[in-house]
PDB file of C-alpha atoms in Angstrom:
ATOM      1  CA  UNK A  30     -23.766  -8.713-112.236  1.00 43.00           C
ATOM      2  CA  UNK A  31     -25.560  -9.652-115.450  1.00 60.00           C
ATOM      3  CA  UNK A  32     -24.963 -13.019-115.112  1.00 83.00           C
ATOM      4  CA  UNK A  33     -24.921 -15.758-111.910  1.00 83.00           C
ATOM      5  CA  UNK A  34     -21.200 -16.325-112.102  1.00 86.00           C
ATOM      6  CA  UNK A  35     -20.758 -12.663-111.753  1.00 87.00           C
ATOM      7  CA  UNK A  36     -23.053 -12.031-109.357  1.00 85.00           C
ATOM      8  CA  UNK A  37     -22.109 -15.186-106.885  1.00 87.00           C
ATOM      9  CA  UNK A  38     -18.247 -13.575-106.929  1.00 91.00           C
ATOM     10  CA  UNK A  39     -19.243 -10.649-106.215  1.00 91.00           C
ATOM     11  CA  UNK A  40     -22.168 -11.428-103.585  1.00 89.00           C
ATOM     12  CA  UNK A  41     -19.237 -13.682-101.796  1.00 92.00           C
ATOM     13  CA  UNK A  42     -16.601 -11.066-102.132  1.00 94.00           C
ATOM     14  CA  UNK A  43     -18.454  -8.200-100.191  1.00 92.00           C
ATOM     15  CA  UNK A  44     -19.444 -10.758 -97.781  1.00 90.00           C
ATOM     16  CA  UNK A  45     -16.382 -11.609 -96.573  1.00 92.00           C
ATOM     17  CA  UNK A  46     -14.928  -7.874 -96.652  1.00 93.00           C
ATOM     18  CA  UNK A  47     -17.679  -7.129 -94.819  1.00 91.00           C
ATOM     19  CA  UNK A  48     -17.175  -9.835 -92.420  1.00 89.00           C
ATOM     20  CA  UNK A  49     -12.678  -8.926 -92.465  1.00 89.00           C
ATOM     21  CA  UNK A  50     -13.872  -5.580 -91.438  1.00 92.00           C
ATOM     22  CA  UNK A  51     -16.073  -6.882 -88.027  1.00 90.00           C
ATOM     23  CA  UNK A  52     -14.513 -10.009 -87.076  1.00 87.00           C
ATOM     24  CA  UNK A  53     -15.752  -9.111 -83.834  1.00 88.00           C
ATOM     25  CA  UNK A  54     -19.071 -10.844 -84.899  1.00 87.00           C
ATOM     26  CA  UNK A  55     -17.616 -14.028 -85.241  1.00 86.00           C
ATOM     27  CA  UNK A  56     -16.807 -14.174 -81.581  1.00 88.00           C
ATOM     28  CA  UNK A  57     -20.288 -12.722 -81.182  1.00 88.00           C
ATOM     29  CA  UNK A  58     -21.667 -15.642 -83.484  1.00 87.00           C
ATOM     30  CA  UNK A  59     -19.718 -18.464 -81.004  1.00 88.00           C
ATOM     31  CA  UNK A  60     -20.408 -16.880 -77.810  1.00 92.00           C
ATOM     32  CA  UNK A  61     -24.492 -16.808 -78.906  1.00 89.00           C
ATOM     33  CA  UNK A  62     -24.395 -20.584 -80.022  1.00 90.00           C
ATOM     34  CA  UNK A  63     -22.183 -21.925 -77.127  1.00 92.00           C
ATOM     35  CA  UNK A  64     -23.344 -19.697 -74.415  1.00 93.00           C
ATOM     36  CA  UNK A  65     -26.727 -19.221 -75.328  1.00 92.00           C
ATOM     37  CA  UNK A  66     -27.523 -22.197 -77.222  1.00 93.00           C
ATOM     38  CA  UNK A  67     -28.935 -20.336 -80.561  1.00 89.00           C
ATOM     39  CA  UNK A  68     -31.849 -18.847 -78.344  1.00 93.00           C
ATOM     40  CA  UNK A  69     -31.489 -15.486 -80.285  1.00 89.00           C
ATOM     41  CA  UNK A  70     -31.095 -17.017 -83.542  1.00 87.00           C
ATOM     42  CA  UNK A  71     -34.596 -17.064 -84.821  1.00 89.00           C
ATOM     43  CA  UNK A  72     -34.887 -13.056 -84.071  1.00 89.00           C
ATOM     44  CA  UNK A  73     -31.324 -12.554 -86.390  1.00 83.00           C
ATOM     45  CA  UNK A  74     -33.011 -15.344 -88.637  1.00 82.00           C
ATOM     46  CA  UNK A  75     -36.231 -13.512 -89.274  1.00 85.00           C
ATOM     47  CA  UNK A  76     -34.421 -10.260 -89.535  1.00 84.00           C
ATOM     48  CA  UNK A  77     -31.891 -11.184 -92.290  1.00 79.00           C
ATOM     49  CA  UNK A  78     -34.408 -13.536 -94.231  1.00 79.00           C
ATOM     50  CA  UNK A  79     -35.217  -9.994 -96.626  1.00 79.00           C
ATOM     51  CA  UNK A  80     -31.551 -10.096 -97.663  1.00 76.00           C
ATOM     52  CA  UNK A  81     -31.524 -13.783 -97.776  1.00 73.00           C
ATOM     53  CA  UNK A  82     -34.421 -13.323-100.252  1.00 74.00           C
ATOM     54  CA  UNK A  83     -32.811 -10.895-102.103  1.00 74.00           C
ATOM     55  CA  UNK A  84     -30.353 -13.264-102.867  1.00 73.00           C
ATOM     56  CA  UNK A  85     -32.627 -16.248-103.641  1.00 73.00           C
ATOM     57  CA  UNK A  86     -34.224 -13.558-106.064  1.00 73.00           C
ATOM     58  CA  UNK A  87     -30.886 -13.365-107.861  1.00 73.00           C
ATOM     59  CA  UNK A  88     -30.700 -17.605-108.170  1.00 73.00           C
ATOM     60  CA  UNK A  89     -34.262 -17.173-109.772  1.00 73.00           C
ATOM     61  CA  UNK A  90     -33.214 -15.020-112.515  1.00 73.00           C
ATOM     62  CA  UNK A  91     -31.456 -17.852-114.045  1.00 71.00           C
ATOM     63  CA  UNK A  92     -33.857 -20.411-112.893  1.00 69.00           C
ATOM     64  CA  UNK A  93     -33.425 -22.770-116.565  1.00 76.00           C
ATOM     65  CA  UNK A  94     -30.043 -22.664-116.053  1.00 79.00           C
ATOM     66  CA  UNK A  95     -29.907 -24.318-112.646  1.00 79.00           C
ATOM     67  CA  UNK A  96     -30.036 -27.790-111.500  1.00 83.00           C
ATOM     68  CA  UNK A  97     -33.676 -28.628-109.323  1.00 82.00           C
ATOM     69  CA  UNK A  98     -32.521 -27.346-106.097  1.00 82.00           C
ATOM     70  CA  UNK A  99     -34.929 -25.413-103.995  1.00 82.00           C
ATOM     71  CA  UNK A 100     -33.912 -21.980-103.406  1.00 80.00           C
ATOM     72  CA  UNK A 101     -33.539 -22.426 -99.876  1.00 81.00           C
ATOM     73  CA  UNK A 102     -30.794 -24.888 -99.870  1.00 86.00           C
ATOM     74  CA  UNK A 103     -28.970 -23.025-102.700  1.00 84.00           C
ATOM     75  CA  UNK A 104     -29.412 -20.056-100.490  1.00 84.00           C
ATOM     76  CA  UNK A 105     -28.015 -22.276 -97.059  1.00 86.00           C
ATOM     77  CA  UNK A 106     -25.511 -23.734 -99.324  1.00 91.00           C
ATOM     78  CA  UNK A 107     -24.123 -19.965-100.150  1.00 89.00           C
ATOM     79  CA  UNK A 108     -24.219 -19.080 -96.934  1.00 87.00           C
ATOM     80  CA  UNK A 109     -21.929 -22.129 -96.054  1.00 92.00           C
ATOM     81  CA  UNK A 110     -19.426 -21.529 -98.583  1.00 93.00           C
ATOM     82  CA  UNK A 111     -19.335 -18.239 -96.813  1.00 90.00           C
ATOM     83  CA  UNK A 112     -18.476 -19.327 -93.108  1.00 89.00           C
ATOM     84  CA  UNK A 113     -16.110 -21.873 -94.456  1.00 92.00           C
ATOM     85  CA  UNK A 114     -14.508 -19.484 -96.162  1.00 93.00           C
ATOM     86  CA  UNK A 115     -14.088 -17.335 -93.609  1.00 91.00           C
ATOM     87  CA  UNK A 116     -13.508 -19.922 -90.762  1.00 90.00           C
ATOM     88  CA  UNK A 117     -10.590 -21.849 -92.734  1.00 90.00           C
ATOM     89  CA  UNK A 118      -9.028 -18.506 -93.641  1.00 89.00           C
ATOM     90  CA  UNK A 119      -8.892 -17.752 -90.176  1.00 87.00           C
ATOM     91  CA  UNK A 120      -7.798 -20.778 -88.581  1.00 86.00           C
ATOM     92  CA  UNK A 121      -6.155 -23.060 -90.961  1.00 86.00           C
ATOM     93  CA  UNK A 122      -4.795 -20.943 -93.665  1.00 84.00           C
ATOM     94  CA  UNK A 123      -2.085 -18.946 -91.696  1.00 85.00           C
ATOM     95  CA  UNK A 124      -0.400 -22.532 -91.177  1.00 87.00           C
ATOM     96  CA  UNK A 125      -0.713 -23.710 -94.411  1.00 87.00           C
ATOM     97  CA  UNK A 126       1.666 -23.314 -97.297  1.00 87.00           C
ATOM     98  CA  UNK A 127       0.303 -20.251 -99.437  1.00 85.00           C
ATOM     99  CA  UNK A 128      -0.888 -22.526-101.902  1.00 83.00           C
ATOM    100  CA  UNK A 129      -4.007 -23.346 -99.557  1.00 83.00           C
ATOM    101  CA  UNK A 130      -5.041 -19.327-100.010  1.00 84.00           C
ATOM    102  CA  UNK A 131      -4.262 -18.253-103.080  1.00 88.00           C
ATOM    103  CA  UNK A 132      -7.657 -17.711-104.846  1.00 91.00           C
ATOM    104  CA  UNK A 133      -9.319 -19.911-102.830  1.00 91.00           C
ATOM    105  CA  UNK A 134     -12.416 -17.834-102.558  1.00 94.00           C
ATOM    106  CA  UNK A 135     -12.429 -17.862-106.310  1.00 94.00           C
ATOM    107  CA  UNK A 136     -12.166 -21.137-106.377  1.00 94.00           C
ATOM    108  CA  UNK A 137     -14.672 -22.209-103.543  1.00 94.00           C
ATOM    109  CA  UNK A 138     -16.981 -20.347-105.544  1.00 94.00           C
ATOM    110  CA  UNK A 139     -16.536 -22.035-108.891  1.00 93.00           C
ATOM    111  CA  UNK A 140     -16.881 -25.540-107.183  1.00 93.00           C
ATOM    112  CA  UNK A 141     -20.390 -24.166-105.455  1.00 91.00           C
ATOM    113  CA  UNK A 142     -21.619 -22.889-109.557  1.00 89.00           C
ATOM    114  CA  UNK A 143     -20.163 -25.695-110.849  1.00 89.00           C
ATOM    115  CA  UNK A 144     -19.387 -28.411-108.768  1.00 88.00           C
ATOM    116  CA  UNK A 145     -16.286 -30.576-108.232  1.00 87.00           C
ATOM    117  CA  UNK A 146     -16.866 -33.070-111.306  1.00 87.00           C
ATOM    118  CA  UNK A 147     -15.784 -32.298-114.645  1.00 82.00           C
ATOM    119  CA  UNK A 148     -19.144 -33.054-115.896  1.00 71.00           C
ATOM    120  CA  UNK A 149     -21.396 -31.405-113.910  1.00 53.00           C
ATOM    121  CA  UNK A 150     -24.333 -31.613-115.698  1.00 55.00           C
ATOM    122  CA  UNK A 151     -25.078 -35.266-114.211  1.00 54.00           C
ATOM    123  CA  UNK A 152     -26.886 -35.294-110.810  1.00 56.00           C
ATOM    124  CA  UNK A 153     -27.086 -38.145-108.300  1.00 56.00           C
ATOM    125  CA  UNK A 154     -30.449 -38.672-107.175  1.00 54.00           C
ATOM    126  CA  UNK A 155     -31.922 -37.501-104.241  1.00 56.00           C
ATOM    127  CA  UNK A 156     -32.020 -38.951-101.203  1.00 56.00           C
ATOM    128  CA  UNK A 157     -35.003 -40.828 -99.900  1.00 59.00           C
ATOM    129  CA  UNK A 158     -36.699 -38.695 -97.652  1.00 51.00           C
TER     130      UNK A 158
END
Protein backbone atom coordinates (compact mmCIF):
# COMPACT_ATOMS: atom_id res chain seq x y z
CA UNK A 1 0.00 0.00 0.00
CA UNK A 2 0.91 3.66 -0.50
CA UNK A 3 0.26 4.54 2.76
CA UNK A 4 0.87 2.76 6.53
CA UNK A 5 -2.81 2.25 7.18
CA UNK A 6 -2.98 0.40 3.98
CA UNK A 7 -0.14 -1.42 4.22
CA UNK A 8 -0.60 -2.60 8.13
CA UNK A 9 -4.27 -4.13 6.85
CA UNK A 10 -3.00 -5.68 4.39
CA UNK A 11 0.44 -6.99 5.98
CA UNK A 12 -2.06 -8.40 8.91
CA UNK A 13 -4.58 -9.77 6.52
CA UNK A 14 -2.17 -12.17 4.55
CA UNK A 15 -0.75 -13.06 7.79
CA UNK A 16 -3.46 -14.54 9.21
CA UNK A 17 -4.71 -16.29 5.83
CA UNK A 18 -1.56 -17.54 5.71
CA UNK A 19 -1.59 -18.73 9.17
CA UNK A 20 -5.91 -20.14 8.56
CA UNK A 21 -4.35 -22.08 5.83
CA UNK A 22 -1.44 -24.05 8.24
CA UNK A 23 -2.87 -24.05 11.57
CA UNK A 24 -0.83 -26.97 11.95
CA UNK A 25 2.04 -24.54 12.94
CA UNK A 26 0.40 -23.34 15.81
CA UNK A 27 0.50 -26.72 17.42
CA UNK A 28 4.04 -26.80 16.06
CA UNK A 29 4.68 -23.28 17.76
CA UNK A 30 3.27 -24.84 21.43
CA UNK A 31 4.79 -28.13 21.19
CA UNK A 32 8.48 -26.19 20.47
CA UNK A 33 7.94 -23.74 23.50
CA UNK A 34 6.44 -26.32 25.99
CA UNK A 35 8.33 -29.32 24.95
CA UNK A 36 11.41 -27.87 23.97
CA UNK A 37 11.58 -24.83 25.91
CA UNK A 38 12.21 -22.26 22.82
CA UNK A 39 15.65 -24.10 22.16
CA UNK A 40 14.98 -23.79 18.33
CA UNK A 41 13.73 -20.40 18.48
CA UNK A 42 16.81 -18.39 17.83
CA UNK A 43 17.46 -20.56 14.43
CA UNK A 44 13.46 -19.57 13.25
CA UNK A 45 14.42 -16.07 14.84
CA UNK A 46 17.47 -15.44 12.73
CA UNK A 47 15.80 -16.93 9.74
CA UNK A 48 12.63 -14.74 9.65
CA UNK A 49 14.49 -11.48 10.91
CA UNK A 50 14.85 -10.56 6.67
CA UNK A 51 11.04 -10.49 6.56
CA UNK A 52 10.81 -8.94 9.90
CA UNK A 53 13.04 -6.22 8.35
CA UNK A 54 11.14 -5.93 5.48
CA UNK A 55 8.46 -4.92 7.49
CA UNK A 56 10.33 -2.50 9.80
CA UNK A 57 11.41 -1.03 6.30
CA UNK A 58 7.75 -0.32 5.60
CA UNK A 59 7.30 1.58 9.38
CA UNK A 60 10.37 3.69 8.16
CA UNK A 61 8.79 5.02 5.16
CA UNK A 62 6.58 7.07 7.26
CA UNK A 63 9.07 7.64 9.93
CA UNK A 64 7.64 11.72 10.68
CA UNK A 65 4.50 10.40 10.97
CA UNK A 66 5.12 7.99 13.83
CA UNK A 67 5.36 8.38 17.46
CA UNK A 68 9.38 7.66 18.88
CA UNK A 69 9.11 4.01 19.04
CA UNK A 70 12.05 1.97 17.95
CA UNK A 71 11.37 -0.15 15.09
CA UNK A 72 11.85 -3.19 16.90
CA UNK A 73 9.08 -2.89 19.32
CA UNK A 74 6.71 -1.56 16.60
CA UNK A 75 7.81 -4.58 14.71
CA UNK A 76 7.20 -7.09 18.17
CA UNK A 77 4.15 -5.12 18.76
CA UNK A 78 2.78 -6.20 15.05
CA UNK A 79 3.70 -9.38 15.50
CA UNK A 80 1.55 -9.52 18.77
CA UNK A 81 -1.46 -8.12 17.36
CA UNK A 82 -0.96 -11.00 15.04
CA UNK A 83 -0.94 -14.07 17.54
CA UNK A 84 -3.68 -12.45 19.48
CA UNK A 85 -5.54 -12.26 16.71
CA UNK A 86 -5.22 -15.47 15.76
CA UNK A 87 -5.20 -17.12 19.28
CA UNK A 88 -8.60 -15.32 20.44
CA UNK A 89 -10.18 -16.21 17.10
CA UNK A 90 -9.43 -19.62 17.77
CA UNK A 91 -10.24 -20.11 21.24
CA UNK A 92 -12.52 -17.50 22.49
CA UNK A 93 -14.40 -16.26 19.56
CA UNK A 94 -16.45 -19.45 18.65
CA UNK A 95 -18.12 -18.91 22.24
CA UNK A 96 -18.67 -15.50 22.03
CA UNK A 97 -21.66 -13.68 20.67
CA UNK A 98 -20.72 -12.65 16.94
CA UNK A 99 -20.27 -9.28 18.00
CA UNK A 100 -16.72 -10.28 19.50
CA UNK A 101 -15.64 -11.21 15.57
CA UNK A 102 -17.09 -9.10 13.42
CA UNK A 103 -14.21 -6.92 12.05
CA UNK A 104 -12.21 -7.44 14.77
CA UNK A 105 -9.05 -7.75 12.80
CA UNK A 106 -9.96 -4.41 11.35
CA UNK A 107 -10.38 -3.12 14.34
CA UNK A 108 -7.31 -4.61 16.30
CA UNK A 109 -5.48 -3.00 13.68
CA UNK A 110 -6.80 0.52 13.94
CA UNK A 111 -6.22 0.47 17.81
CA UNK A 112 -2.33 -0.75 17.04
CA UNK A 113 -2.08 2.68 14.19
CA UNK A 114 -3.94 4.58 16.33
CA UNK A 115 -4.31 3.61 19.69
CA UNK A 116 -7.28 3.23 22.06
CA UNK A 117 -7.59 7.08 23.11
CA UNK A 118 -9.42 9.48 21.15
CA UNK A 119 -6.50 11.70 21.17
CA UNK A 120 -3.76 9.84 20.31
CA UNK A 121 -1.36 12.22 19.64
CA UNK A 122 -0.45 12.52 23.53
CA UNK A 123 2.13 9.95 24.79
CA UNK A 124 2.81 8.90 28.39
CA UNK A 125 6.32 8.92 29.13
CA UNK A 126 8.51 6.22 29.12
CA UNK A 127 9.29 4.12 31.64
CA UNK A 128 12.41 4.43 33.71
CA UNK A 129 14.70 2.00 32.54
Amino acid sequence: GDCIEIWARDAAQRMVAAMDERLDFLNLMFIELVEFKGKHLPALVERLMPQGMGLGQHFQKEQDRLRPIPVPILLRTFVGLFFSYVLTELMVAPNMPAQFSQNSLDFMVDIFLHGILEDSGQSSPAPDD
